[in-house]
Amino acid sequence: NAGVTQTPKFRILKIGQSMTLQCAQDMNHNYMYWYRQDPGMGLKLIYYSVGAGITDKGEVPNGYNVSRSTTEDFPLRLELAAPSQTSVYFCASSYPPGPRGNTIYFGEGSWLTVV
Amino acid sequence: QQPVQSPQAVILREGEDAVINCSSSKALYSVHWYRQKHGEAPIFLMILLKGGEQKGHDKISASFNEKKQQSSLYLTASQLSYSGTYFCGTEPEGGSEKLVFGKGTKLTVNP
């Protein structure tokens, strides 16, 4: 199993450009997440999905959009990139919550710089 | 509500012990601990569920005090490989689809 795969790993965007961060998982997880990580700020949830066709906002959704057409894929779209979106983005997935809680598996991250 | 971690940073010599705390203002169902090395993804360490159980993995263990809504991560006889940033993630009582992570505690273990 590859786990959670993100592309691209690094990207430089100009202000106002748009792009999509790709995320795929092969663990048959229903739940998928997008986090951003800024220095010293921990992980902030952008959007999450509990299954194909279902998405919901996290703590910091402004400036982003997501879709979930399949169980495996959960792309994150940045529209009109701004310098404030310079960050490291992590995609993650998990099984549904249950008696044992839900362990989250992270992708390797995508470093995005907006100039 | 973001859980509060303390300390923000700690520097150890190899073989020394450390404790990292994670506190929440909300009633919790579970606390998750992750470690992240620089430039890498967070890696799962352990989950603690409501009930006050203590868990351990090698020389890293953790406890969860549900009365205080606080979890502590214990690193004993630290090794160089323990260096990294430790995050706690909390799940509120009743369960949730999402974790809320603390800001992290940076642990540096020197020879």
PDB file of C-alpha atoms in Angstrom:
ATOM      1  CA  ASN A   1       0.000   0.000   0.000  1.00  0.00           C
ATOM      2  CA  ALA A   2       1.249   3.476  -0.854  1.00  0.00           C
ATOM      3  CA  GLY A   3      -0.836   5.065   1.924  1.00  0.00           C
ATOM      4  CA  VAL A   4      -1.654   8.740   1.336  1.00  0.00           C
ATOM      5  CA  THR A   5      -0.023  10.261  -1.735  1.00  0.00           C
ATOM      6  CA  GLN A   6       0.151  14.004  -2.371  1.00  0.00           C
ATOM      7  CA  THR A   7       1.302  15.905  -5.434  1.00  0.00           C
ATOM      8  CA  PRO A   8       3.064  18.177  -6.084  1.00  0.00           C
ATOM      9  CA  LYS A   9       5.608  18.184  -3.270  1.00  0.00           C
ATOM     10  CA  PHE A  10       6.779  21.724  -4.000  1.00  0.00           C
ATOM     11  CA  ARG A  11       5.149  24.557  -5.906  1.00  0.00           C
ATOM     12  CA  ILE A  12       5.645  28.274  -6.331  1.00  0.00           C
ATOM     13  CA  LEU A  13       2.594  30.278  -7.339  1.00  0.00           C
ATOM     14  CA  LYS A  14       2.179  33.897  -8.299  1.00  0.00           C
ATOM     15  CA  ILE A  15      -0.454  35.986  -6.549  1.00  0.00           C
ATOM     16  CA  GLY A  16      -3.815  35.472  -8.211  1.00  0.00           C
ATOM     17  CA  GLN A  17      -2.979  32.126  -9.812  1.00  0.00           C
ATOM     18  CA  SER A  18      -4.963  29.009  -9.090  1.00  0.00           C
ATOM     19  CA  MET A  19      -3.886  25.441  -8.598  1.00  0.00           C
ATOM     20  CA  THR A  20      -5.014  22.065  -7.336  1.00  0.00           C
ATOM     21  CA  LEU A  21      -3.209  19.926  -4.794  1.00  0.00           C
ATOM     22  CA  GLN A  22      -3.872  16.282  -5.485  1.00  0.00           C
ATOM     23  CA  CYS A  23      -4.396  13.659  -2.783  1.00  0.00           C
ATOM     24  CA  ALA A  24      -5.072   9.960  -3.121  1.00  0.00           C
ATOM     25  CA  GLN A  25      -5.255   7.134  -0.591  1.00  0.00           C
ATOM     26  CA  ASP A  26      -5.362   3.386  -1.152  1.00  0.00           C
ATOM     27  CA  MET A  27      -6.426   2.274   2.324  1.00  0.00           C
ATOM     28  CA  ASN A  28     -10.162   2.400   1.569  1.00  0.00           C
ATOM     29  CA  HIS A  29     -10.612   5.090   4.216  1.00  0.00           C
ATOM     30  CA  ASN A  30     -13.930   6.904   4.210  1.00  0.00           C
ATOM     31  CA  TYR A  31     -12.591   9.983   5.957  1.00  0.00           C
ATOM     32  CA  MET A  32     -10.159  12.388   4.347  1.00  0.00           C
ATOM     33  CA  TYR A  33      -8.778  15.723   5.506  1.00  0.00           C
ATOM     34  CA  TRP A  34      -6.741  18.681   4.390  1.00  0.00           C
ATOM     35  CA  TYR A  35      -4.596  20.476   6.961  1.00  0.00           C
ATOM     36  CA  ARG A  36      -2.253  23.413   6.626  1.00  0.00           C
ATOM     37  CA  GLN A  37       0.740  23.886   8.861  1.00  0.00           C
ATOM     38  CA  ASP A  38       2.330  27.258   9.491  1.00  0.00           C
ATOM     39  CA  PRO A  39       5.501  27.591  11.592  1.00  0.00           C
ATOM     40  CA  GLY A  40       4.738  27.327  15.291  1.00  0.00           C
ATOM     41  CA  MET A  41       0.995  27.083  14.720  1.00  0.00           C
ATOM     42  CA  GLY A  42       0.332  23.380  14.598  1.00  0.00           C
ATOM     43  CA  LEU A  43      -2.067  21.805  12.128  1.00  0.00           C
ATOM     44  CA  LYS A  44      -5.195  23.667  11.095  1.00  0.00           C
ATOM     45  CA  LEU A  45      -8.041  21.813   9.423  1.00  0.00           C
ATOM     46  CA  ILE A  46      -9.111  23.318   6.091  1.00  0.00           C
ATOM     47  CA  TYR A  47     -11.739  20.878   4.837  1.00  0.00           C
ATOM     48  CA  TYR A  48     -12.698  17.296   5.486  1.00  0.00           C
ATOM     49  CA  SER A  49     -14.865  14.615   3.946  1.00  0.00           C
ATOM     50  CA  VAL A  50     -16.640  11.663   5.514  1.00  0.00           C
ATOM     51  CA  GLY A  51     -17.295   9.916   2.224  1.00  0.00           C
ATOM     52  CA  ALA A  52     -17.638  10.358  -1.508  1.00  0.00           C
ATOM     53  CA  GLY A  53     -19.867  13.292  -2.328  1.00  0.00           C
ATOM     54  CA  ILE A  54     -19.744  14.721   1.218  1.00  0.00           C
ATOM     55  CA  THR A  55     -17.458  17.554   2.282  1.00  0.00           C
ATOM     56  CA  ASP A  56     -17.454  20.031   5.139  1.00  0.00           C
ATOM     57  CA  LYS A  57     -15.513  23.062   6.268  1.00  0.00           C
ATOM     58  CA  GLY A  58     -12.848  22.937   8.907  1.00  0.00           C
ATOM     59  CA  GLU A  59     -11.300  25.800  10.868  1.00  0.00           C
ATOM     60  CA  VAL A  60      -9.715  27.732   7.983  1.00  0.00           C
ATOM     61  CA  PRO A  61     -11.667  27.076   4.734  1.00  0.00           C
ATOM     62  CA  ASN A  62     -11.539  30.560   3.169  1.00  0.00           C
ATOM     63  CA  GLY A  63      -9.725  30.656  -0.152  1.00  0.00           C
ATOM     64  CA  TYR A  64     -10.000  26.912  -0.731  1.00  0.00           C
ATOM     65  CA  ASN A  65     -12.391  24.449  -2.288  1.00  0.00           C
ATOM     66  CA  VAL A  66     -12.597  20.673  -2.296  1.00  0.00           C
ATOM     67  CA  SER A  67     -14.455  17.897  -4.000  1.00  0.00           C
ATOM     68  CA  ARG A  68     -14.777  14.195  -3.301  1.00  0.00           C
ATOM     69  CA  SER A  69     -16.045  12.292  -6.298  1.00  0.00           C
ATOM     70  CA  THR A  70     -14.419   8.995  -5.305  1.00  0.00           C
ATOM     71  CA  THR A  71     -13.385   7.315  -2.056  1.00  0.00           C
ATOM     72  CA  GLU A  72      -9.731   7.463  -3.091  1.00  0.00           C
ATOM     73  CA  ASP A  73      -9.277  11.082  -4.179  1.00  0.00           C
ATOM     74  CA  PHE A  74      -9.663  14.380  -2.344  1.00  0.00           C
ATOM     75  CA  PRO A  75      -8.192  17.319  -4.297  1.00  0.00           C
ATOM     76  CA  LEU A  76      -7.779  20.774  -2.746  1.00  0.00           C
ATOM     77  CA  ARG A  77      -8.277  23.771  -5.002  1.00  0.00           C
ATOM     78  CA  LEU A  78      -6.699  27.155  -4.317  1.00  0.00           C
ATOM     79  CA  GLU A  79      -8.424  29.980  -6.151  1.00  0.00           C
ATOM     80  CA  LEU A  80      -6.738  33.370  -6.518  1.00  0.00           C
ATOM     81  CA  ALA A  81      -3.660  32.493  -4.489  1.00  0.00           C
ATOM     82  CA  ALA A  82      -2.575  34.964  -1.818  1.00  0.00           C
ATOM     83  CA  PRO A  83       0.706  35.222   0.146  1.00  0.00           C
ATOM     84  CA  SER A  84      -1.221  34.186   3.268  1.00  0.00           C
ATOM     85  CA  GLN A  85      -1.671  30.777   1.673  1.00  0.00           C
ATOM     86  CA  THR A  86       2.052  30.119   1.756  1.00  0.00           C
ATOM     87  CA  SER A  87       2.206  27.043   3.936  1.00  0.00           C
ATOM     88  CA  VAL A  88       2.771  23.318   4.103  1.00  0.00           C
ATOM     89  CA  TYR A  89      -0.333  21.333   3.226  1.00  0.00           C
ATOM     90  CA  PHE A  90      -1.006  17.862   4.508  1.00  0.00           C
ATOM     91  CA  CYS A  91      -3.639  15.506   3.237  1.00  0.00           C
ATOM     92  CA  ALA A  92      -4.733  12.751   5.603  1.00  0.00           C
ATOM     93  CA  SER A  93      -7.186   9.892   5.856  1.00  0.00           C
ATOM     94  CA  SER A  94      -8.741   7.654   8.468  1.00  0.00           C
ATOM     95  CA  TYR A  95     -11.384   5.066   9.183  1.00  0.00           C
ATOM     96  CA  PRO A  96     -14.613   6.337  10.724  1.00  0.00           C
ATOM     97  CA  PRO A  97     -14.545   7.051  14.452  1.00  0.00           C
ATOM     98  CA  GLY A  98     -15.270   4.032  16.577  1.00  0.00           C
ATOM     99  CA  PRO A  99     -14.626   2.612  20.006  1.00  0.00           C
ATOM    100  CA  ARG A 100     -10.885   2.902  19.429  1.00  0.00           C
ATOM    101  CA  GLY A 101     -10.911   6.442  18.089  1.00  0.00           C
ATOM    102  CA  ASN A 102      -9.735   7.215  14.585  1.00  0.00           C
ATOM    103  CA  THR A 103      -6.032   7.161  13.765  1.00  0.00           C
ATOM    104  CA  ILE A 104      -5.149   9.665  11.087  1.00  0.00           C
ATOM    105  CA  TYR A 105      -2.579   8.793   8.438  1.00  0.00           C
ATOM    106  CA  PHE A 106      -0.808  11.726   6.832  1.00  0.00           C
ATOM    107  CA  GLY A 107       0.652  12.238   3.400  1.00  0.00           C
ATOM    108  CA  GLU A 108       4.182  13.600   3.040  1.00  0.00           C
ATOM    109  CA  GLY A 109       3.096  17.204   2.582  1.00  0.00           C
ATOM    110  CA  SER A 110       3.070  19.812  -0.170  1.00  0.00           C
ATOM    111  CA  TRP A 111       5.168  22.958   0.244  1.00  0.00           C
ATOM    112  CA  LEU A 112       3.440  25.906  -1.381  1.00  0.00           C
ATOM    113  CA  THR A 113       4.898  29.389  -1.739  1.00  0.00           C
ATOM    114  CA  VAL A 114       2.849  32.285  -3.097  1.00  0.00           C
ATOM    115  CA  VAL A 115       4.905  35.239  -4.352  1.00  0.00           C
TER     116      VAL A 115
ATOM    117  CA  GLN B   1     -10.956  24.786  20.866  1.00  0.00           C
ATOM    118  CA  GLN B   2      -7.273  24.176  20.290  1.00  0.00           C
ATOM    119  CA  PRO B   3      -5.638  22.143  23.079  1.00  0.00           C
ATOM    120  CA  VAL B   4      -2.767  23.782  24.904  1.00  0.00           C
ATOM    121  CA  GLN B   5       0.584  22.038  24.936  1.00  0.00           C
ATOM    122  CA  SER B   6       3.408  22.674  27.352  1.00  0.00           C
ATOM    123  CA  PRO B   7       6.252  23.233  27.265  1.00  0.00           C
ATOM    124  CA  GLN B   8       6.687  24.803  23.831  1.00  0.00           C
ATOM    125  CA  ALA B   9      10.200  23.453  23.578  1.00  0.00           C
ATOM    126  CA  VAL B  10      12.550  21.262  25.552  1.00  0.00           C
ATOM    127  CA  ILE B  11      16.208  20.371  25.135  1.00  0.00           C
ATOM    128  CA  LEU B  12      17.560  17.162  26.591  1.00  0.00           C
ATOM    129  CA  ARG B  13      20.750  15.225  26.691  1.00  0.00           C
ATOM    130  CA  GLU B  14      20.588  11.634  25.546  1.00  0.00           C
ATOM    131  CA  GLY B  15      19.301   9.449  28.371  1.00  0.00           C
ATOM    132  CA  GLU B  16      17.305  12.159  30.129  1.00  0.00           C
ATOM    133  CA  ASP B  17      13.532  12.105  30.627  1.00  0.00           C
ATOM    134  CA  ALA B  18      10.864  14.534  29.479  1.00  0.00           C
ATOM    135  CA  VAL B  19       7.155  15.115  29.988  1.00  0.00           C
ATOM    136  CA  ILE B  20       4.910  16.893  27.496  1.00  0.00           C
ATOM    137  CA  ASN B  21       1.455  17.987  28.546  1.00  0.00           C
ATOM    138  CA  CYS B  22      -1.730  18.560  26.572  1.00  0.00           C
ATOM    139  CA  SER B  23      -4.749  20.266  28.120  1.00  0.00           C
ATOM    140  CA  SER B  24      -8.222  20.919  26.817  1.00  0.00           C
ATOM    141  CA  SER B  25     -11.071  23.090  28.057  1.00  0.00           C
ATOM    142  CA  LYS B  26     -13.587  20.609  26.625  1.00  0.00           C
ATOM    143  CA  ALA B  27     -14.610  17.140  27.748  1.00  0.00           C
ATOM    144  CA  LEU B  28     -12.650  14.688  25.674  1.00  0.00           C
ATOM    145  CA  TYR B  29     -13.267  11.268  24.210  1.00  0.00           C
ATOM    146  CA  SER B  30      -9.703  10.673  23.117  1.00  0.00           C
ATOM    147  CA  VAL B  31      -6.258  12.181  22.867  1.00  0.00           C
ATOM    148  CA  HIS B  32      -3.905  11.314  20.026  1.00  0.00           C
ATOM    149  CA  TRP B  33      -0.147  11.830  20.019  1.00  0.00           C
ATOM    150  CA  TYR B  34       1.926  12.357  16.880  1.00  0.00           C
ATOM    151  CA  ARG B  35       5.587  13.050  16.260  1.00  0.00           C
ATOM    152  CA  GLN B  36       6.857  15.054  13.313  1.00  0.00           C
ATOM    153  CA  LYS B  37      10.443  15.282  12.191  1.00  0.00           C
ATOM    154  CA  HIS B  38      11.567  18.333  10.271  1.00  0.00           C
ATOM    155  CA  GLY B  39      10.329  18.280   6.696  1.00  0.00           C
ATOM    156  CA  GLU B  40       8.316  15.119   7.190  1.00  0.00           C
ATOM    157  CA  ALA B  41       4.699  14.158   7.842  1.00  0.00           C
ATOM    158  CA  PRO B  42       3.385  13.622  11.379  1.00  0.00           C
ATOM    159  CA  ILE B  43       3.573  10.002  12.466  1.00  0.00           C
ATOM    160  CA  PHE B  44       1.035   8.437  14.798  1.00  0.00           C
ATOM    161  CA  LEU B  45       2.346   7.385  18.228  1.00  0.00           C
ATOM    162  CA  MET B  46      -0.682   6.380  20.270  1.00  0.00           C
ATOM    163  CA  ILE B  47      -4.314   7.026  21.159  1.00  0.00           C
ATOM    164  CA  LEU B  48      -5.652   7.325  24.666  1.00  0.00           C
ATOM    165  CA  LEU B  49      -9.356   6.942  25.249  1.00  0.00           C
ATOM    166  CA  LYS B  50     -11.639   8.241  27.947  1.00  0.00           C
ATOM    167  CA  GLY B  51     -11.203   6.015  30.958  1.00  0.00           C
ATOM    168  CA  GLY B  52      -7.802   7.175  32.143  1.00  0.00           C
ATOM    169  CA  GLU B  53      -5.843   4.347  30.563  1.00  0.00           C
ATOM    170  CA  GLN B  54      -2.124   4.586  30.215  1.00  0.00           C
ATOM    171  CA  LYS B  55      -0.358   3.309  27.137  1.00  0.00           C
ATOM    172  CA  GLY B  56       3.219   2.699  26.262  1.00  0.00           C
ATOM    173  CA  HIS B  57       5.405   2.068  23.287  1.00  0.00           C
ATOM    174  CA  ASP B  58       9.046   1.238  23.909  1.00  0.00           C
ATOM    175  CA  LYS B  59      10.184   4.007  26.272  1.00  0.00           C
ATOM    176  CA  ILE B  60       7.415   6.414  25.327  1.00  0.00           C
ATOM    177  CA  SER B  61       4.213   6.244  27.330  1.00  0.00           C
ATOM    178  CA  ALA B  62       1.204   8.450  27.919  1.00  0.00           C
ATOM    179  CA  SER B  63      -1.650   8.920  30.308  1.00  0.00           C
ATOM    180  CA  PHE B  64      -5.050  10.564  30.075  1.00  0.00           C
ATOM    181  CA  ASN B  65      -6.701  12.181  33.071  1.00  0.00           C
ATOM    182  CA  GLU B  66     -10.315  12.652  31.995  1.00  0.00           C
ATOM    183  CA  LYS B  67     -11.207  14.620  35.121  1.00  0.00           C
ATOM    184  CA  LYS B  68      -8.637  17.237  34.233  1.00  0.00           C
ATOM    185  CA  GLN B  69      -9.036  16.788  30.449  1.00  0.00           C
ATOM    186  CA  GLN B  70      -5.300  16.479  30.318  1.00  0.00           C
ATOM    187  CA  SER B  71      -2.898  14.047  28.735  1.00  0.00           C
ATOM    188  CA  SER B  72       0.803  13.683  29.384  1.00  0.00           C
ATOM    189  CA  LEU B  73       3.418  12.086  27.158  1.00  0.00           C
ATOM    190  CA  TYR B  74       6.408  10.583  28.965  1.00  0.00           C
ATOM    191  CA  LEU B  75       9.712  10.036  27.201  1.00  0.00           C
ATOM    192  CA  THR B  76      12.180   8.117  29.316  1.00  0.00           C
ATOM    193  CA  ALA B  77      15.864   7.548  28.671  1.00  0.00           C
ATOM    194  CA  SER B  78      15.568   9.701  25.574  1.00  0.00           C
ATOM    195  CA  GLN B  79      17.352   8.749  22.388  1.00  0.00           C
ATOM    196  CA  LEU B  80      18.588  10.969  19.576  1.00  0.00           C
ATOM    197  CA  SER B  81      15.783   9.570  17.413  1.00  0.00           C
ATOM    198  CA  TYR B  82      13.184  11.091  19.745  1.00  0.00           C
ATOM    199  CA  SER B  83      13.990  14.572  18.453  1.00  0.00           C
ATOM    200  CA  GLY B  84      11.113  16.228  16.645  1.00  0.00           C
ATOM    201  CA  THR B  85       7.915  18.117  17.297  1.00  0.00           C
ATOM    202  CA  TYR B  86       5.215  16.354  19.270  1.00  0.00           C
ATOM    203  CA  PHE B  87       1.576  17.175  18.667  1.00  0.00           C
ATOM    204  CA  CYS B  88      -1.464  16.180  20.602  1.00  0.00           C
ATOM    205  CA  GLY B  89      -4.800  15.969  18.826  1.00  0.00           C
ATOM    206  CA  THR B  90      -8.023  15.932  20.765  1.00  0.00           C
ATOM    207  CA  GLU B  91     -11.399  14.435  19.967  1.00  0.00           C
ATOM    208  CA  PRO B  92     -14.353  15.813  21.954  1.00  0.00           C
ATOM    209  CA  GLU B  93     -16.713  13.643  23.956  1.00  0.00           C
ATOM    210  CA  GLY B  94     -19.328  12.116  21.705  1.00  0.00           C
ATOM    211  CA  GLY B  95     -16.741  11.498  19.046  1.00  0.00           C
ATOM    212  CA  SER B  96     -15.997  13.582  16.023  1.00  0.00           C
ATOM    213  CA  GLU B  97     -14.897  13.254  12.447  1.00  0.00           C
ATOM    214  CA  LYS B  98     -11.970  15.540  13.104  1.00  0.00           C
ATOM    215  CA  LEU B  99      -9.130  16.139  15.509  1.00  0.00           C
ATOM    216  CA  VAL B 100      -8.024  19.518  16.781  1.00  0.00           C
ATOM    217  CA  PHE B 101      -4.263  19.715  17.157  1.00  0.00           C
ATOM    218  CA  GLY B 102      -2.153  21.668  19.605  1.00  0.00           C
ATOM    219  CA  LYS B 103       0.667  23.940  18.465  1.00  0.00           C
ATOM    220  CA  GLY B 104       3.278  21.323  19.197  1.00  0.00           C
ATOM    221  CA  THR B 105       6.244  20.831  21.512  1.00  0.00           C
ATOM    222  CA  LYS B 106       9.684  20.838  19.945  1.00  0.00           C
ATOM    223  CA  LEU B 107      11.944  18.249  21.534  1.00  0.00           C
ATOM    224  CA  THR B 108      15.676  18.297  20.882  1.00  0.00           C
ATOM    225  CA  VAL B 109      17.858  15.479  22.150  1.00  0.00           C
ATOM    226  CA  ASN B 110      21.567  16.170  22.091  1.00  0.00           C
ATOM    227  CA  PRO B 111      24.402  13.640  22.454  1.00  0.00           C
TER     228      PRO B 111
END
